[in-house]
């Protein structure tokens, strides 16, 4: 008979798969967008609950950490539309922690870059820059040219934003 943790892992994995299926449906575009978003809205409470459980139990074992690391990316497009920015940051911080537990440098770099984007969306350019710099460092370490390009592009955007903001403040 499965124990509570086994059942919770199955629940979390199921809703990870649901979230991924919703994103796939959404990405079909056209007439699939509305049903995908309706499906997302119907399952959102269960998806949140499952992600919260894996995030709070990420230290327990590698299976939980792997699931936690995958949640923000599984539904990236729908989450971008529906998830509040601070909750997105919480999910990404959990995923970053999980990727470090797993010693998965590729996922760590991706989650760092996405955290940079999330902080940029909140207007916290300095914190965004720190996460993009982490992404850049990891991408260079892994010789990931695409990751290096993404991190550099995001850094340029954020540094230009900070320069422009500081310039505007100075000349007000």
mmCIF file of C-alpha atoms in Angstrom:
data_model
loop_
_atom_site.group_PDB
_atom_site.id
_atom_site.type_symbol
_atom_site.label_atom_id
_atom_site.label_comp_id
_atom_site.label_asym_id
_atom_site.label_seq_id
_atom_site.Cartn_x
_atom_site.Cartn_y
_atom_site.Cartn_z
ATOM 1 C CA UNK A 1 0.000 0.000 0.000
ATOM 2 C CA UNK A 2 1.486 3.368 -0.984
ATOM 3 C CA UNK A 3 2.289 5.830 1.755
ATOM 4 C CA UNK A 4 1.297 9.491 1.876
ATOM 5 C CA UNK A 5 4.496 10.694 0.223
ATOM 6 C CA UNK A 6 4.109 8.279 -2.701
ATOM 7 C CA UNK A 7 0.519 9.435 -3.228
ATOM 8 C CA UNK A 8 1.571 13.089 -3.033
ATOM 9 C CA UNK A 9 4.329 12.517 -5.581
ATOM 10 C CA UNK A 10 1.833 10.887 -7.974
ATOM 11 C CA UNK A 11 -0.544 13.819 -7.432
ATOM 12 C CA UNK A 12 2.229 16.353 -8.108
ATOM 13 C CA UNK A 13 3.428 14.470 -11.186
ATOM 14 C CA UNK A 14 -0.145 14.221 -12.510
ATOM 15 C CA UNK A 15 -0.724 17.965 -12.216
ATOM 16 C CA UNK A 16 2.682 18.669 -13.735
ATOM 17 C CA UNK A 17 1.519 16.630 -16.731
ATOM 18 C CA UNK A 18 -1.834 18.466 -16.748
ATOM 19 C CA UNK A 19 -0.013 21.808 -16.780
ATOM 20 C CA UNK A 20 2.206 20.651 -19.631
ATOM 21 C CA UNK A 21 -0.799 19.409 -21.633
ATOM 22 C CA UNK A 22 -2.539 22.747 -21.140
ATOM 23 C CA UNK A 23 0.503 24.594 -22.462
ATOM 24 C CA UNK A 24 0.700 22.277 -25.486
ATOM 25 C CA UNK A 25 -2.974 22.916 -26.225
ATOM 26 C CA UNK A 26 -2.465 26.670 -25.824
ATOM 27 C CA UNK A 27 0.518 26.640 -28.198
ATOM 28 C CA UNK A 28 -1.650 25.119 -30.948
ATOM 29 C CA UNK A 29 -3.111 28.609 -31.201
ATOM 30 C CA UNK A 30 -6.279 29.607 -32.991
ATOM 31 C CA UNK A 31 -9.389 28.017 -31.567
ATOM 32 C CA UNK A 32 -7.347 26.039 -29.009
ATOM 33 C CA UNK A 33 -6.404 29.094 -26.956
ATOM 34 C CA UNK A 34 -9.725 29.632 -25.176
ATOM 35 C CA UNK A 35 -10.241 25.951 -24.235
ATOM 36 C CA UNK A 36 -6.641 25.781 -23.004
ATOM 37 C CA UNK A 37 -7.092 28.812 -20.757
ATOM 38 C CA UNK A 38 -10.449 27.505 -19.502
ATOM 39 C CA UNK A 39 -8.796 24.165 -18.708
ATOM 40 C CA UNK A 40 -6.010 26.048 -16.916
ATOM 41 C CA UNK A 41 -8.505 28.032 -14.854
ATOM 42 C CA UNK A 42 -10.383 24.841 -13.913
ATOM 43 C CA UNK A 43 -7.220 23.037 -12.763
ATOM 44 C CA UNK A 44 -5.343 26.030 -11.318
ATOM 45 C CA UNK A 45 -6.126 25.263 -7.658
ATOM 46 C CA UNK A 46 -4.866 21.673 -8.012
ATOM 47 C CA UNK A 47 -1.770 22.767 -9.952
ATOM 48 C CA UNK A 48 -0.931 25.327 -7.252
ATOM 49 C CA UNK A 49 -1.452 22.803 -4.472
ATOM 50 C CA UNK A 50 0.756 20.204 -6.160
ATOM 51 C CA UNK A 51 3.541 22.711 -6.852
ATOM 52 C CA UNK A 52 3.403 24.043 -3.285
ATOM 53 C CA UNK A 53 3.756 20.513 -1.941
ATOM 54 C CA UNK A 54 6.832 19.694 -4.024
ATOM 55 C CA UNK A 55 8.402 23.066 -3.207
ATOM 56 C CA UNK A 56 7.951 22.494 0.518
ATOM 57 C CA UNK A 57 9.240 18.893 0.326
ATOM 58 C CA UNK A 58 12.046 19.377 -2.181
ATOM 59 C CA UNK A 59 14.701 18.205 0.293
ATOM 60 C CA UNK A 60 13.010 14.807 0.769
ATOM 61 C CA UNK A 61 14.244 13.034 -2.356
ATOM 62 C CA UNK A 62 15.435 13.420 -5.935
ATOM 63 C CA UNK A 63 12.031 12.586 -7.487
ATOM 64 C CA UNK A 64 10.380 15.480 -5.661
ATOM 65 C CA UNK A 65 13.240 17.813 -6.588
ATOM 66 C CA UNK A 66 12.949 16.858 -10.283
ATOM 67 C CA UNK A 67 9.211 17.538 -10.277
ATOM 68 C CA UNK A 68 9.702 20.866 -8.501
ATOM 69 C CA UNK A 69 12.359 21.939 -10.985
ATOM 70 C CA UNK A 70 10.025 21.238 -13.922
ATOM 71 C CA UNK A 71 6.881 23.063 -12.751
ATOM 72 C CA UNK A 72 7.681 26.642 -13.922
ATOM 73 C CA UNK A 73 8.657 25.488 -17.403
ATOM 74 C CA UNK A 74 5.862 22.937 -17.886
ATOM 75 C CA UNK A 75 3.274 25.660 -18.286
ATOM 76 C CA UNK A 76 5.451 28.631 -19.128
ATOM 77 C CA UNK A 77 3.105 30.254 -21.639
ATOM 78 C CA UNK A 78 -0.130 29.928 -19.678
ATOM 79 C CA UNK A 79 1.629 30.790 -16.424
ATOM 80 C CA UNK A 80 2.923 33.981 -18.007
ATOM 81 C CA UNK A 81 -0.673 34.996 -18.686
ATOM 82 C CA UNK A 82 -2.325 33.795 -15.487
ATOM 83 C CA UNK A 83 0.209 33.692 -12.667
ATOM 84 C CA UNK A 84 0.819 36.751 -10.460
ATOM 85 C CA UNK A 85 4.455 37.937 -10.707
ATOM 86 C CA UNK A 86 5.348 37.276 -7.063
ATOM 87 C CA UNK A 87 3.976 33.750 -7.264
ATOM 88 C CA UNK A 88 6.017 33.212 -10.440
ATOM 89 C CA UNK A 89 9.106 34.292 -8.520
ATOM 90 C CA UNK A 90 8.270 31.869 -5.691
ATOM 91 C CA UNK A 91 7.893 28.992 -8.156
ATOM 92 C CA UNK A 92 11.170 29.892 -9.862
ATOM 93 C CA UNK A 93 13.012 30.177 -6.541
ATOM 94 C CA UNK A 94 11.730 26.711 -5.622
ATOM 95 C CA UNK A 95 12.822 25.363 -9.005
ATOM 96 C CA UNK A 96 16.245 27.002 -8.648
ATOM 97 C CA UNK A 97 16.647 25.407 -5.219
ATOM 98 C CA UNK A 98 15.600 22.028 -6.659
ATOM 99 C CA UNK A 99 18.055 22.310 -9.557
ATOM 100 C CA UNK A 100 20.854 22.999 -7.064
ATOM 101 C CA UNK A 101 19.844 19.953 -4.995
ATOM 102 C CA UNK A 102 19.938 17.896 -8.195
ATOM 103 C CA UNK A 103 23.233 19.513 -9.227
ATOM 104 C CA UNK A 104 21.600 20.257 -12.592
ATOM 105 C CA UNK A 105 23.576 23.254 -13.817
ATOM 106 C CA UNK A 106 21.585 23.562 -17.041
ATOM 107 C CA UNK A 107 18.296 23.904 -15.142
ATOM 108 C CA UNK A 108 19.977 26.207 -12.620
ATOM 109 C CA UNK A 109 21.021 28.541 -15.432
ATOM 110 C CA UNK A 110 17.572 28.522 -17.034
ATOM 111 C CA UNK A 111 15.813 29.183 -13.739
ATOM 112 C CA UNK A 112 18.278 31.994 -12.939
ATOM 113 C CA UNK A 113 17.555 33.632 -16.294
ATOM 114 C CA UNK A 114 13.809 33.274 -15.804
ATOM 115 C CA UNK A 115 14.095 34.780 -12.318
ATOM 116 C CA UNK A 116 15.926 37.684 -13.918
ATOM 117 C CA UNK A 117 13.044 38.142 -16.337
ATOM 118 C CA UNK A 118 10.493 37.921 -13.514
ATOM 119 C CA UNK A 119 12.275 40.564 -11.458
ATOM 120 C CA UNK A 120 12.619 42.742 -14.548
ATOM 121 C CA UNK A 121 8.841 42.507 -15.044
ATOM 122 C CA UNK A 122 8.415 43.800 -11.480
ATOM 123 C CA UNK A 123 10.787 46.696 -12.231
ATOM 124 C CA UNK A 124 13.585 45.409 -9.971
ATOM 125 C CA UNK A 125 16.365 45.814 -12.524
ATOM 126 C CA UNK A 126 19.263 45.405 -10.105
ATOM 127 C CA UNK A 127 18.021 42.027 -8.864
ATOM 128 C CA UNK A 128 17.234 41.056 -12.470
ATOM 129 C CA UNK A 129 20.831 41.840 -13.430
ATOM 130 C CA UNK A 130 22.186 39.621 -10.632
ATOM 131 C CA UNK A 131 20.154 36.655 -11.861
ATOM 132 C CA UNK A 132 21.084 37.263 -15.507
ATOM 133 C CA UNK A 133 24.754 37.403 -14.476
ATOM 134 C CA UNK A 134 24.335 34.017 -12.733
ATOM 135 C CA UNK A 135 22.739 32.652 -15.902
ATOM 136 C CA UNK A 136 25.615 34.001 -17.979
ATOM 137 C CA UNK A 137 28.232 32.468 -15.678
ATOM 138 C CA UNK A 138 26.558 29.045 -15.803
ATOM 139 C CA UNK A 139 25.983 29.192 -19.574
ATOM 140 C CA UNK A 140 29.659 30.014 -20.132
ATOM 141 C CA UNK A 141 30.700 27.194 -17.797
ATOM 142 C CA UNK A 142 28.523 24.757 -19.780
ATOM 143 C CA UNK A 143 29.598 26.234 -23.126
ATOM 144 C CA UNK A 144 25.933 26.832 -23.914
ATOM 145 C CA UNK A 145 26.052 29.411 -26.711
ATOM 146 C CA UNK A 146 22.284 29.895 -26.785
ATOM 147 C CA UNK A 147 22.249 30.470 -23.017
ATOM 148 C CA UNK A 148 25.157 32.914 -23.270
ATOM 149 C CA UNK A 149 23.295 34.837 -25.975
ATOM 150 C CA UNK A 150 20.063 34.953 -23.976
ATOM 151 C CA UNK A 151 21.837 36.048 -20.800
ATOM 152 C CA UNK A 152 23.832 38.748 -22.600
ATOM 153 C CA UNK A 153 20.729 40.039 -24.371
ATOM 154 C CA UNK A 154 18.824 40.239 -21.098
ATOM 155 C CA UNK A 155 21.769 41.927 -19.367
ATOM 156 C CA UNK A 156 21.985 44.574 -22.077
ATOM 157 C CA UNK A 157 18.252 45.276 -21.746
ATOM 158 C CA UNK A 158 18.434 45.575 -17.963
ATOM 159 C CA UNK A 159 21.577 47.682 -17.890
ATOM 160 C CA UNK A 160 20.123 50.015 -20.518
ATOM 161 C CA UNK A 161 16.966 50.280 -18.405
ATOM 162 C CA UNK A 162 18.997 51.165 -15.293
ATOM 163 C CA UNK A 163 21.060 53.726 -17.214
ATOM 164 C CA UNK A 164 17.955 55.323 -18.710
ATOM 165 C CA UNK A 165 16.143 55.363 -15.361
ATOM 166 C CA UNK A 166 19.160 56.899 -13.607
ATOM 167 C CA UNK A 167 19.570 59.429 -16.420
ATOM 168 C CA UNK A 168 15.908 60.438 -16.178
ATOM 169 C CA UNK A 169 16.154 60.739 -12.389
ATOM 170 C CA UNK A 170 19.289 62.889 -12.635
ATOM 171 C CA UNK A 171 17.714 65.312 -15.124
ATOM 172 C CA UNK A 172 14.301 65.662 -13.440
#
